[in-house]
Short mmCIF file of C-alpha atoms in Angstrom, two decimals:
data_model
loop_
_atom_site.label_atom_id
_atom_site.label_comp_id
_atom_site.label_asym_id
_atom_site.label_seq_id
_atom_site.Cartn_x
_atom_site.Cartn_y
_atom_site.Cartn_z
CA MET A 1 0.00 0.00 0.00
CA SER A 2 1.24 3.48 -0.83
CA PRO A 3 2.74 5.34 2.15
CA LEU A 4 0.66 8.32 1.04
CA ASN A 5 -2.46 6.48 2.26
CA ASP A 6 -1.46 6.21 5.93
CA LEU A 7 -4.89 6.99 7.37
CA GLN A 8 -7.86 4.65 7.31
CA ILE A 9 -11.24 6.15 8.28
CA ILE A 10 -14.35 3.97 8.64
CA ILE A 11 -17.56 6.00 8.35
CA ASN A 12 -20.72 4.72 10.11
CA GLY A 13 -19.40 1.17 9.73
CA GLN A 14 -20.37 1.33 6.05
CA PHE A 15 -17.41 2.58 4.06
CA THR A 16 -13.64 2.86 4.48
CA PHE A 17 -11.59 5.81 3.19
CA PHE A 18 -7.81 5.57 2.70
CA LEU A 19 -6.31 9.03 3.07
CA ASN A 20 -3.14 10.92 3.83
CA GLN A 21 -2.72 12.10 7.41
CA ASP A 22 -1.00 15.37 6.51
CA VAL A 23 -3.67 16.37 3.97
CA ILE A 24 -6.60 15.70 6.28
CA SER A 25 -5.11 17.04 9.51
CA LYS A 26 -4.36 20.36 7.79
CA TYR A 27 -8.08 21.17 7.71
CA SER A 28 -9.74 19.13 10.48
CA GLY A 29 -9.01 19.78 14.13
CA SER A 30 -11.15 16.85 15.27
CA LEU A 31 -9.36 14.34 13.02
CA ARG A 32 -6.00 15.79 14.06
CA GLU A 33 -6.89 15.12 17.70
CA MET A 34 -8.15 11.59 16.90
CA MET A 35 -4.91 10.76 15.11
CA LYS A 36 -2.88 12.09 18.02
CA GLN A 37 -4.80 9.94 20.50
CA SER A 38 -4.44 6.87 18.26
CA LYS A 39 -0.67 7.37 18.01
CA LYS A 40 -0.35 7.65 21.80
CA LYS A 41 -2.17 4.37 22.31
CA SER A 42 -0.04 2.65 19.68
CA ASN A 43 3.26 3.99 21.05
CA LYS A 44 2.58 2.42 24.44
CA LYS A 45 2.56 -1.02 22.81
CA THR A 46 4.86 -0.81 19.80
CA LYS A 47 6.47 1.73 17.58
CA SER A 48 4.21 4.04 15.62
CA PRO A 49 2.37 2.08 12.90
CA GLU A 50 2.32 3.11 9.26
CA ILE A 51 -1.47 3.20 9.11
CA ILE A 52 -3.83 4.74 11.66
CA THR A 53 -7.43 3.49 11.75
CA ILE A 54 -10.24 5.76 12.97
CA GLU A 55 -13.92 4.85 13.23
CA ILE A 56 -16.55 7.61 13.09
CA ASP A 57 -20.22 6.87 13.77
CA ASP A 58 -23.26 9.04 12.98
CA PHE A 59 -21.30 11.17 10.57
CA PRO A 60 -23.44 13.80 8.77
CA GLY A 61 -24.47 12.52 5.37
CA GLY A 62 -22.67 9.21 5.92
CA PRO A 63 -20.03 8.16 3.36
CA ASP A 64 -21.35 10.69 0.82
CA GLY A 65 -20.84 13.53 3.27
CA PHE A 66 -17.31 12.44 4.11
CA GLU A 67 -16.46 12.10 0.42
CA LEU A 68 -17.33 15.79 -0.03
CA VAL A 69 -14.99 16.65 2.84
CA SER A 70 -12.21 14.55 1.30
CA ARG A 71 -12.58 16.35 -2.02
CA PHE A 72 -12.32 19.69 -0.22
CA CYS A 73 -9.13 18.65 1.54
CA TYR A 74 -7.45 17.15 -1.55
CA ASN A 75 -8.40 20.18 -3.66
CA ASN A 76 -6.49 22.64 -1.49
CA GLY A 77 -9.56 23.83 0.39
CA GLU A 78 -11.79 24.46 -2.61
CA ILE A 79 -15.15 22.90 -3.46
CA SER A 80 -18.23 23.95 -5.37
CA ILE A 81 -20.84 24.93 -2.79
CA ASP A 82 -24.51 25.24 -3.76
CA VAL A 83 -27.95 24.92 -2.18
CA SER A 84 -27.98 21.16 -2.82
CA ASN A 85 -24.93 20.44 -0.64
CA VAL A 86 -24.32 23.44 1.64
CA SER A 87 -26.33 22.01 4.55
CA THR A 88 -24.37 18.76 4.43
CA LEU A 89 -21.01 20.54 4.10
CA TYR A 90 -21.85 22.87 6.98
CA CYS A 91 -22.71 20.00 9.33
CA CYS A 92 -19.57 18.11 8.27
CA SER A 93 -17.39 21.16 8.92
CA VAL A 94 -18.85 21.58 12.42
CA SER A 95 -18.48 17.87 13.24
CA LEU A 96 -14.84 17.78 12.11
CA GLY A 97 -13.85 21.17 13.55
CA MET A 98 -12.84 22.64 10.18
CA THR A 99 -12.43 26.22 11.44
CA GLU A 100 -10.03 29.11 10.86
CA LYS A 101 -7.93 27.92 13.78
CA PHE A 102 -6.42 25.26 11.55
CA CYS A 103 -6.63 26.73 8.07
CA PHE A 104 -7.42 30.08 6.47
CA ASP A 105 -10.79 30.20 4.69
CA ASN A 106 -11.64 26.74 5.98
CA LEU A 107 -14.82 24.81 5.12
CA PHE A 108 -16.82 26.10 8.06
CA LEU A 109 -16.25 29.75 7.09
CA GLN A 110 -17.04 29.09 3.42
CA THR A 111 -20.33 27.36 4.20
CA GLN A 112 -21.24 29.98 6.77
CA LYS A 113 -20.78 32.78 4.23
CA PHE A 114 -22.85 30.90 1.68
CA LEU A 115 -25.66 30.29 4.17
CA GLU A 116 -25.74 33.99 5.10
CA GLU A 117 -26.52 34.71 1.46
CA VAL A 118 -29.17 31.99 1.43
CA PHE A 119 -30.93 33.37 4.51
CA TYR A 120 -31.57 36.62 2.67
CA GLY A 121 -31.58 35.25 -0.85
CA SER A 122 -34.42 33.82 -2.88
CA TRP A 123 -37.31 31.76 -1.56
CA ASN A 124 -36.25 28.82 -3.73
CA ASP A 125 -32.76 28.74 -2.21
CA ILE A 126 -34.16 28.56 1.31
CA VAL A 127 -36.49 25.69 0.41
CA PHE A 128 -33.68 23.80 -1.36
CA CYS A 129 -31.42 24.17 1.67
CA LEU A 130 -34.17 22.92 3.96
CA LYS A 131 -34.58 19.96 1.64
CA ASN A 132 -30.84 19.25 1.83
CA CYS A 133 -31.04 19.41 5.64
CA GLU A 134 -33.18 16.27 5.61
CA GLN A 135 -30.08 14.22 4.76
CA VAL A 136 -28.36 15.45 7.91
CA PHE A 137 -31.38 16.43 10.00
CA PRO A 138 -30.18 15.36 13.49
CA GLN A 139 -26.94 17.35 13.11
CA ALA A 140 -28.55 20.28 11.27
CA GLU A 141 -31.12 20.59 14.05
CA SER A 142 -28.49 20.24 16.77
CA PHE A 143 -26.27 22.92 15.17
CA GLY A 144 -29.21 25.35 14.81
CA LEU A 145 -29.21 25.35 11.01
CA VAL A 146 -32.79 24.10 10.68
CA ASP A 147 -34.08 26.83 12.97
CA LYS A 148 -32.28 29.56 11.02
CA LEU A 149 -33.59 28.34 7.67
CA ILE A 150 -37.13 28.08 9.03
CA PHE A 151 -36.92 31.61 10.41
CA ALA A 152 -35.73 32.74 6.98
CA ALA A 153 -38.68 30.97 5.34
CA LEU A 154 -41.16 32.47 7.82
CA THR A 155 -39.72 35.91 7.14
CA LYS A 156 -40.43 35.47 3.43
CA ILE A 157 -43.94 34.20 4.08
CA SER A 158 -44.84 36.96 6.53
CA ARG A 159 -43.46 39.62 4.19
CA ASN A 160 -45.40 38.43 1.15
CA SER A 161 -48.77 37.36 2.55
CA GLU A 162 -51.22 38.07 5.34
CA THR A 163 -50.53 34.77 7.06
CA PHE A 164 -48.77 36.51 9.96
CA SER A 165 -49.27 39.86 11.64
CA ALA A 166 -46.90 42.77 11.09
CA SER A 167 -45.38 42.21 14.53
CA SER A 168 -44.65 38.60 13.58
CA HIS A 169 -42.77 39.73 10.48
CA SER A 170 -40.65 42.07 12.58
CA PHE A 171 -39.90 39.25 14.99
CA PHE A 172 -38.81 36.80 12.29
CA ALA A 173 -36.68 39.40 10.58
CA SER A 174 -35.01 40.35 13.88
CA THR A 175 -33.72 36.81 14.32
CA LEU A 176 -31.51 37.32 11.28
CA SER A 177 -29.00 40.04 10.45
CA ALA A 178 -30.85 43.20 9.41
CA GLU A 179 -27.89 44.41 7.36
CA THR A 180 -28.51 42.21 4.34
CA ALA A 181 -32.26 41.62 4.74
CA LYS A 182 -33.19 44.82 2.91
CA ASN A 183 -31.50 43.59 -0.27
CA THR A 184 -33.96 40.75 -0.82
CA LEU A 185 -37.34 42.48 -0.89
CA GLU A 186 -37.41 43.04 -4.63
CA SER A 187 -36.37 39.46 -5.48
CA ASP A 188 -39.10 38.18 -3.15
CA LYS A 189 -41.72 40.32 -4.88
CA ARG A 190 -40.71 39.03 -8.31
CA TYR A 191 -40.98 35.41 -7.18
CA ILE A 192 -44.28 35.82 -5.35
CA THR A 193 -45.86 37.63 -8.30
CA ARG A 194 -45.15 34.60 -10.45
CA SER A 195 -46.41 32.17 -7.81
CA VAL A 196 -49.81 33.63 -6.92
CA SER A 197 -51.32 33.55 -10.39
CA CYS A 198 -53.39 30.44 -9.73
CA VAL A 199 -53.62 30.23 -5.91
CA ARG A 200 -54.78 32.36 -3.00
CA SER A 201 -52.34 35.09 -2.04
CA ASN A 202 -51.91 33.61 1.44
CA GLU A 203 -51.22 30.12 0.09
CA TRP A 204 -48.50 30.70 -2.51
CA TRP A 205 -45.97 28.84 -0.35
CA PHE A 206 -48.04 25.68 0.20
CA GLU A 207 -46.78 23.69 -2.78
CA ASP A 208 -43.07 24.35 -2.20
CA MET A 209 -43.19 23.54 1.52
CA SER A 210 -45.14 20.35 0.84
CA ASN A 211 -41.95 18.85 -0.62
CA LEU A 212 -40.28 18.89 2.79
CA SER A 213 -40.21 16.06 5.31
CA SER A 214 -42.68 15.74 8.17
CA GLN A 215 -39.96 16.43 10.75
CA THR A 216 -39.16 19.75 9.06
CA ILE A 217 -42.83 20.78 9.01
CA LEU A 218 -43.25 19.77 12.64
CA LYS A 219 -40.24 21.89 13.51
CA LEU A 220 -41.81 24.86 11.67
CA ILE A 221 -45.08 24.49 13.57
CA LYS A 222 -43.32 24.17 16.93
CA ILE A 223 -41.32 27.33 16.25
CA ILE A 224 -44.51 29.22 15.42
CA GLU A 225 -46.18 27.96 18.61
CA ALA A 226 -43.13 28.50 20.82
CA TYR A 227 -42.67 32.13 19.86
CA ASN A 228 -46.39 33.03 19.93
CA THR A 229 -46.18 34.75 16.56
CA ASN A 230 -49.91 35.53 16.06
CA VAL A 231 -50.18 33.33 13.01
CA LYS A 232 -53.62 33.18 11.40
CA SER A 233 -54.43 29.64 12.45
CA LEU A 234 -56.84 28.98 9.59
CA VAL A 235 -54.09 29.48 6.99
CA LEU A 236 -51.71 27.25 8.93
CA THR A 237 -54.44 24.60 9.28
CA ARG A 238 -55.10 24.71 5.54
CA PHE A 239 -51.40 24.27 4.91
CA ILE A 240 -51.17 21.18 7.14
CA LEU A 241 -54.21 19.68 5.38
CA HIS A 242 -52.67 20.44 1.99
CA TYR A 243 -49.39 18.91 3.14
CA LEU A 244 -51.00 15.69 4.40
CA LYS A 245 -53.12 15.40 1.25
CA THR A 246 -49.93 15.65 -0.83
CA LYS A 247 -48.24 12.96 1.26
CA LEU A 248 -51.30 10.75 0.96
CA GLN A 249 -51.13 11.00 -2.84
CA THR A 250 -47.48 9.92 -2.81
CA LYS A 251 -47.97 7.28 -0.11
CA SER A 252 -48.16 4.44 -2.62
CA ARG A 253 -44.70 5.37 -3.91
CA THR A 254 -43.15 5.54 -0.45
CA THR A 255 -41.39 2.59 1.11
CA THR A 256 -42.99 0.85 4.08
CA THR A 257 -39.91 1.54 6.21
CA GLU A 258 -40.12 5.28 5.58
CA LEU A 259 -43.83 5.34 6.35
CA MET A 260 -43.31 3.54 9.66
CA ARG A 261 -40.46 5.89 10.54
CA ASN A 262 -42.60 8.96 9.88
CA LYS A 263 -45.82 7.56 11.35
CA LEU A 264 -45.45 9.43 14.64
CA GLU A 265 -44.64 12.74 12.90
CA TYR A 266 -47.61 12.42 10.54
CA SER A 267 -49.88 11.53 13.46
CA GLU A 268 -48.80 14.65 15.34
CA LEU A 269 -49.42 16.79 12.26
CA ALA A 270 -52.89 15.27 11.83
CA ASP A 271 -53.78 16.05 15.47
CA THR A 272 -52.53 19.61 15.00
CA ALA A 273 -54.75 19.99 11.93
CA VAL A 274 -57.80 18.79 13.89
CA LYS A 275 -57.17 21.38 16.60
CA GLY A 276 -57.11 24.06 13.93
CA VAL A 277 -60.31 22.76 12.31
CA ILE A 278 -62.15 22.62 15.65
CA SER A 279 -60.94 26.12 16.49
CA ALA A 280 -62.21 27.51 13.16
CA GLY A 281 -65.48 25.59 13.50
CA LYS A 282 -68.51 25.39 11.23
CA ALA A 283 -68.09 28.90 9.86
CA ALA A 284 -64.85 27.98 8.08
CA PHE A 285 -65.59 24.43 6.89
CA SER A 286 -68.65 22.97 5.18
CA CYS A 287 -69.92 19.51 6.06
CA ARG A 288 -68.54 18.11 2.80
CA LYS A 289 -65.12 19.64 3.51
CA LEU A 290 -65.14 18.13 6.98
CA PHE A 291 -65.83 14.68 5.53
CA TRP A 292 -62.89 15.20 3.17
CA ILE A 293 -60.69 16.21 6.12
CA LEU A 294 -61.77 13.10 8.03
CA ARG A 295 -60.91 10.89 5.06
CA VAL A 296 -57.44 12.42 4.73
CA LEU A 297 -56.51 12.54 8.41
CA SER A 298 -57.80 9.03 9.16
CA SER A 299 -54.94 7.70 7.02
CA PHE A 300 -52.33 9.11 9.43
CA SER A 301 -53.03 7.40 12.77
CA LEU A 302 -55.29 10.12 14.10
CA SER A 303 -55.53 10.02 17.90
CA ARG A 304 -58.79 8.90 19.49
CA GLU A 305 -59.37 12.31 21.07
CA SER A 306 -58.91 14.12 17.75
CA ARG A 307 -61.13 11.65 15.91
CA ILE A 308 -63.95 12.10 18.43
CA SER A 309 -63.67 15.90 18.24
CA LEU A 310 -63.81 15.89 14.44
CA GLU A 311 -66.70 13.41 14.31
CA THR A 312 -68.63 15.49 16.86
CA LEU A 313 -68.28 18.58 14.69
CA ILE A 314 -69.48 16.64 11.63
CA GLY A 315 -72.34 14.98 13.52
CA GLU A 316 -73.71 18.34 14.66
CA MET A 317 -74.17 19.45 11.04
CA LEU A 318 -74.97 16.04 9.54
CA GLU A 319 -78.16 17.31 7.88
CA GLN A 320 -75.90 19.03 5.31
CA ALA A 321 -74.32 15.73 4.27
CA THR A 322 -74.99 13.89 1.01
CA LEU A 323 -75.03 10.18 0.25
CA ASP A 324 -71.55 10.41 -1.28
CA ASP A 325 -70.24 11.91 1.96
CA LEU A 326 -71.45 8.92 3.98
CA LEU A 327 -70.08 6.28 1.61
CA ILE A 328 -66.62 6.08 3.16
CA SER A 329 -64.60 2.96 2.48
CA ALA A 330 -63.86 0.82 5.51
CA GLY A 331 -60.29 0.26 4.33
CA GLY A 332 -58.12 -2.71 5.20
CA SER A 333 -59.95 -6.01 5.64
CA ARG A 334 -63.42 -6.28 4.09
CA GLU A 335 -64.60 -8.85 6.63
CA SER A 336 -66.63 -6.22 8.46
CA GLY A 337 -68.06 -4.70 5.29
CA PHE A 338 -67.07 -2.54 2.36
CA TYR A 339 -68.25 0.74 3.89
CA ASN A 340 -67.37 2.30 7.23
CA VAL A 341 -70.80 1.75 8.78
CA ASP A 342 -69.50 2.22 12.32
CA LEU A 343 -68.54 5.80 11.47
CA VAL A 344 -72.06 6.61 10.24
CA ILE A 345 -73.53 5.09 13.41
CA ARG A 346 -71.29 7.29 15.57
CA LEU A 347 -72.22 10.39 13.57
CA LEU A 348 -75.93 9.60 13.92
CA LYS A 349 -75.55 9.25 17.68
CA VAL A 350 -73.97 12.70 17.83
CA PHE A 351 -76.75 14.18 15.69
CA VAL A 352 -79.58 12.63 17.71
CA LYS A 353 -77.97 13.64 20.99
CA ASN A 354 -77.79 17.28 19.91
CA LYS A 355 -81.29 18.32 21.08
CA GLU A 356 -80.90 22.04 21.56
CA GLU A 357 -81.55 23.18 17.99
CA GLU A 358 -84.85 24.90 17.23
CA SER A 359 -85.16 23.39 13.74
CA ARG A 360 -84.38 19.90 15.02
CA GLU A 361 -87.59 18.29 13.69
CA LYS A 362 -87.02 19.55 10.15
CA LYS A 363 -83.39 18.44 10.19
CA MET A 364 -84.42 15.04 11.56
CA LYS A 365 -86.69 14.47 8.56
CA ILE A 366 -83.82 15.37 6.22
CA ILE A 367 -81.57 12.86 7.95
CA GLY A 368 -84.30 10.23 7.81
CA LYS A 369 -84.46 10.42 4.01
CA LEU A 370 -80.66 10.41 3.77
CA ILE A 371 -80.25 7.32 5.94
CA ASP A 372 -82.92 5.45 3.96
CA LYS A 373 -80.85 6.08 0.82
CA TYR A 374 -77.73 5.02 2.68
CA LEU A 375 -79.35 1.76 3.80
CA ARG A 376 -80.34 0.92 0.24
CA GLU A 377 -76.79 1.62 -0.92
CA ILE A 378 -75.05 -0.59 1.65
CA SER A 379 -77.62 -3.43 1.64
CA PRO A 380 -76.00 -5.42 -1.23
CA ASP A 381 -72.71 -5.68 0.70
CA GLN A 382 -72.23 -9.40 1.35
CA ASN A 383 -70.24 -8.72 4.53
CA LEU A 384 -72.79 -6.38 6.08
CA LYS A 385 -74.15 -8.05 9.20
CA VAL A 386 -77.81 -7.87 10.19
CA SER A 387 -76.77 -6.21 13.44
CA LYS A 388 -74.98 -3.42 11.56
CA PHE A 389 -77.97 -2.84 9.29
CA LEU A 390 -80.24 -2.58 12.33
CA SER A 391 -77.81 -0.27 14.16
CA VAL A 392 -78.03 2.22 11.30
CA ALA A 393 -81.78 1.91 10.81
CA GLU A 394 -82.56 2.18 14.52
CA SER A 395 -80.20 5.08 15.20
CA LEU A 396 -83.00 7.52 14.38
CA PRO A 397 -86.31 7.83 16.27
CA ASP A 398 -89.60 7.03 14.50
CA SER A 399 -90.30 10.74 14.20
CA ALA A 400 -87.46 11.07 11.67
CA ARG A 401 -89.56 9.23 9.06
CA ASP A 402 -93.07 10.03 7.85
CA TRP A 403 -93.12 6.65 6.10
CA PHE A 404 -91.00 3.54 6.48
CA ASP A 405 -91.28 2.55 2.81
CA GLY A 406 -87.60 3.44 2.27
CA VAL A 407 -86.50 1.19 5.12
CA TYR A 408 -88.60 -1.66 3.73
CA ARG A 409 -87.02 -1.26 0.27
CA ALA A 410 -83.58 -1.48 1.88
CA ILE A 411 -84.64 -4.65 3.73
CA ASP A 412 -85.96 -6.14 0.51
CA ILE A 413 -82.60 -5.47 -1.22
CA TYR A 414 -80.75 -6.93 1.75
CA LEU A 415 -82.83 -10.13 1.71
CA GLN A 416 -82.30 -10.55 -2.03
CA SER A 417 -78.55 -10.04 -1.64
CA HIS A 418 -78.30 -12.44 1.32
CA PRO A 419 -80.31 -15.52 0.26
CA ASN A 420 -78.75 -17.75 2.93
CA LEU A 421 -80.06 -15.87 5.94
CA THR A 422 -81.64 -17.95 8.67
CA PRO A 423 -85.38 -17.49 9.41
CA GLN A 424 -84.38 -15.93 12.71
CA ASP A 425 -82.26 -13.26 10.94
CA ARG A 426 -85.06 -12.59 8.42
CA THR A 427 -87.39 -11.94 11.31
CA LYS A 428 -84.82 -9.93 13.23
CA ILE A 429 -84.05 -7.50 10.40
CA CYS A 430 -87.72 -6.55 10.12
CA ARG A 431 -87.86 -5.28 13.68
CA CYS A 432 -86.75 -1.82 12.54
CA LEU A 433 -90.00 -1.39 10.57
CA ASN A 434 -92.89 0.64 11.91
CA TYR A 435 -95.76 -1.21 10.20
CA LYS A 436 -98.22 1.59 10.88
CA LYS A 437 -96.02 3.91 8.78
CA LEU A 438 -96.08 1.70 5.68
CA THR A 439 -98.19 2.83 2.76
CA MET A 440 -100.87 0.42 1.54
CA GLU A 441 -98.92 -0.36 -1.61
CA THR A 442 -95.77 -1.19 0.37
CA CYS A 443 -97.76 -3.22 2.87
CA LYS A 444 -99.25 -5.30 0.06
CA HIS A 445 -95.76 -5.77 -1.44
CA LEU A 446 -94.49 -6.96 1.93
CA ALA A 447 -97.35 -9.43 2.21
CA ARG A 448 -96.54 -10.87 -1.24
CA ASN A 449 -92.78 -10.99 -0.54
CA LEU A 450 -91.82 -14.65 -0.08
CA LYS A 451 -88.56 -13.64 1.63
CA ILE A 452 -90.48 -12.03 4.48
CA PRO A 453 -91.39 -14.52 7.25
CA PRO A 454 -95.16 -15.25 7.41
CA GLU A 455 -95.58 -13.93 10.94
CA ILE A 456 -94.07 -10.59 9.86
CA ALA A 457 -96.47 -10.34 6.93
CA VAL A 458 -99.42 -11.01 9.27
CA GLN A 459 -98.18 -8.50 11.83
CA ALA A 460 -97.69 -5.83 9.17
CA LEU A 461 -101.19 -6.34 7.75
CA ARG A 462 -102.78 -6.26 11.19
CA SER A 463 -100.96 -3.04 12.12
CA ARG A 464 -101.94 -1.44 8.85
CA CYS A 465 -105.60 -2.34 9.30
CA GLU A 466 -105.64 -1.07 12.88
CA LYS A 467 -104.36 2.26 11.59
CA GLU A 468 -107.03 2.41 8.87
CA GLN A 469 -109.68 1.55 11.43
CA HIS A 470 -108.83 4.69 13.36
CA LYS A 471 -108.65 6.86 10.22
CA THR A 472 -112.05 6.16 8.66
CA ALA A 473 -115.49 5.22 9.83
CA GLU A 474 -116.19 3.29 6.63
CA VAL A 475 -114.14 0.36 7.77
CA LYS A 476 -116.26 -2.59 8.85
CA VAL A 477 -114.67 -4.77 11.48
CA VAL A 478 -115.28 -8.49 10.95
CA LYS A 479 -113.93 -10.84 13.56
CA LYS A 480 -111.92 -13.87 12.54
CA SER A 481 -112.35 -13.26 8.82
CA LEU A 482 -110.98 -11.57 5.71
CA SER A 483 -113.21 -9.08 3.85
CA CYS A 484 -113.22 -6.31 1.22
CA LYS A 485 -115.66 -3.41 1.01
CA TYR A 486 -116.69 -2.43 -2.51
CA SER A 487 -117.95 0.82 -3.95
CA GLU A 488 -121.47 0.33 -5.17
CA GLU A 489 -120.93 2.70 -8.09
CA LYS A 490 -117.66 1.44 -9.60
CA LYS A 491 -117.68 -2.09 -8.22
CA LYS A 492 -113.97 -1.82 -7.36
CA PRO A 493 -112.28 -2.43 -4.02
CA VAL A 494 -111.52 0.90 -2.40
CA LEU A 495 -110.11 -0.32 0.89
CA LEU A 496 -108.55 -3.54 2.06
CA HIS A 497 -109.54 -4.40 5.61
CA LEU A 498 -108.02 -7.26 7.51
CA GLU A 499 -108.36 -8.50 11.02
CA ILE A 500 -106.53 -11.69 11.84
CA SER A 501 -107.45 -13.67 14.92
CA GLU A 502 -104.70 -14.59 17.32
CA LYS A 503 -105.40 -18.25 16.69
CA LEU A 504 -104.96 -17.84 12.93
CA ALA A 505 -101.80 -15.82 13.44
CA GLU A 506 -100.35 -18.61 15.55
CA ARG A 507 -101.18 -21.12 12.82
CA LEU A 508 -99.42 -18.96 10.22
CA LYS A 509 -96.29 -18.80 12.35
CA THR A 510 -95.91 -22.56 12.10
CA ARG A 511 -94.04 -24.17 9.26
CA GLY A 512 -96.77 -26.64 8.44
CA GLY A 513 -97.47 -27.12 4.72
CA SER A 514 -101.17 -26.25 4.94
CA SER A 515 -100.49 -22.95 6.76
CA LEU A 516 -97.87 -21.92 4.26
CA ARG A 517 -100.12 -22.88 1.33
CA PHE A 518 -102.90 -20.81 2.83
CA LEU A 519 -100.63 -17.75 3.16
CA ASP A 520 -99.29 -18.25 -0.35
CA SER A 521 -102.85 -18.32 -1.71
CA PHE A 522 -103.63 -15.20 0.26
CA ARG A 523 -100.49 -13.45 -1.09
CA GLU A 524 -101.44 -14.33 -4.67
CA GLY A 525 -104.85 -12.75 -4.16
CA LEU A 526 -103.39 -9.40 -3.08
#
C-alpha cells in the first residue's frame, strides 16, 4: 500500500476511506486530535504504525458527506458549494472542527458565508437548503441550522402574505441580520408575483413547503407555537391539510420503512390539523369539507381524542351531508363490510344527541331520508351483518320518518342479496319497521314478498288495518275473517280491511305445509 495512504477512516461502519494524514489534519481539528490519541495508544505497545485506523459513527451525510470533505481537503480547500450540498457541508465542517484555527478560509467559514446569502436570498434557495437538511437532519437541528432556515422561510412568508401579523414579520426578521435583509425584498416580490397567479395570495408557499419532510414541518409548527407569533391559524391549518393530502397522494410510492419511521410525525401533524379545524369551527368548513378532512386525516393514525372531536363537529351538522359523503370505504380487511358503517352510526348518535336546535324536527326528517338512501346503498354488501344494518336503521327515532317505505325497500334489497339468511335473521331485520307507517302499496308488497317470514307479513297487515280503522269510519270490522268493502258505483275495491285472529296468526307462524299454502294463496290474491 502506498505510504501516502497512511490513514484509514471507517464511516458509520459502512465505508472505508484511505487518506493521507498530513492532507486531512491540515483542515480538520477533530481528526487531528483523533490521530494524536491513536498514536499515543499505539506507542505504548509498539512503535508508531504506518497506518492509523479511525472509526466515526453518525457522521453527517454518511459516506457521501465524508467524500465531499475529502474532495475539499485534496483540492487545497476548494469545493463547489450550492444549495444542494451546503447544509451537508456545513454540518460536516462543524463535526470535524474545520475552522479558521487550523486553516485560512476553511470549510466552516465558506459554508457559513454561503448560508448567510441563502438566509436573505431567494425563496427557492431557502427551500432547497431545507430539503438538503433532511439528509443530515439530526446534526442540522443540533447545530441550529434548521431553525435559522425556518426563520428565513417564515420571514419570506410573513413579508409576502397576510398569514402573519406585522409584529410577527418584525420578529422573524429580527432573528436574522438586518444588514442584508433589505437587499432581498425586490427578489421576493418578483418570485411571489409569479407564484400567486393560480392560488390564493396567502397560500403561494403551500406547494413548495409540501416537498419537505414531516420532521421539518413539525419543527416549523413548533417554532410558530413556541414564539407566539400571532399566526392566522386557519391558513396554517389549511397548509397542514394540503401537506398531508400531498403525502397521501405519494404514499403508494413511499417505502414501508419510511412510512413507519414517519408515522409518529404524521400523526402529530394530523392532530394539530384537527385542533385548527375545531378552532375555526362550522363557519370555516362545510360539512362536505369536513368529511374530506376526516378521510385524509384518518390515514395518518389520528388520535382517538382528535377523531372524536372531528366526528362530533361533523355529527352536529350532519343534515348538510350527502349520500356520497357517507359512503366512506372501511379500508383494510373487508370482513366487516365494504363501507365504514361504524362511522355513520357514531355520527348519527352525535346528531340525535344534539337536542338544543330549534329546527331539530325539520333536520331530523332530512336525515331520515338520507339514511334510507344510505341503507339501500349498503344493503347489497355481502359482509354487512344484520346487526350493523339494524344499528343504522334504529339510530334515528320514529319521528325522523313520515313513512317507512324506504327502510322496507332497503330490507328487501338486503334479503335478495343475502339468500342464505336464517329465518331468525329474516325476522330480526324486520324489527326496525314501523308497520303503521307503511303505505298500503308497500304493505301489500311486503305481504306478497316470499322472503319475508309469514308472521311478519301477518303483523304488518294487522298493524296497517288497525291504523285504517282509526282513520275512517267506513271500515267494517269483521272478527276472525278476511273481507273487502266495494264501492257500489264502480264495483272496485276501495279499501282492504283485515283483522286476523290470534289463533290464525299462531297457525301462520308454524311451518306446516297447509299454513304456508294458505298464506301463499292469500299473497297471490293481493
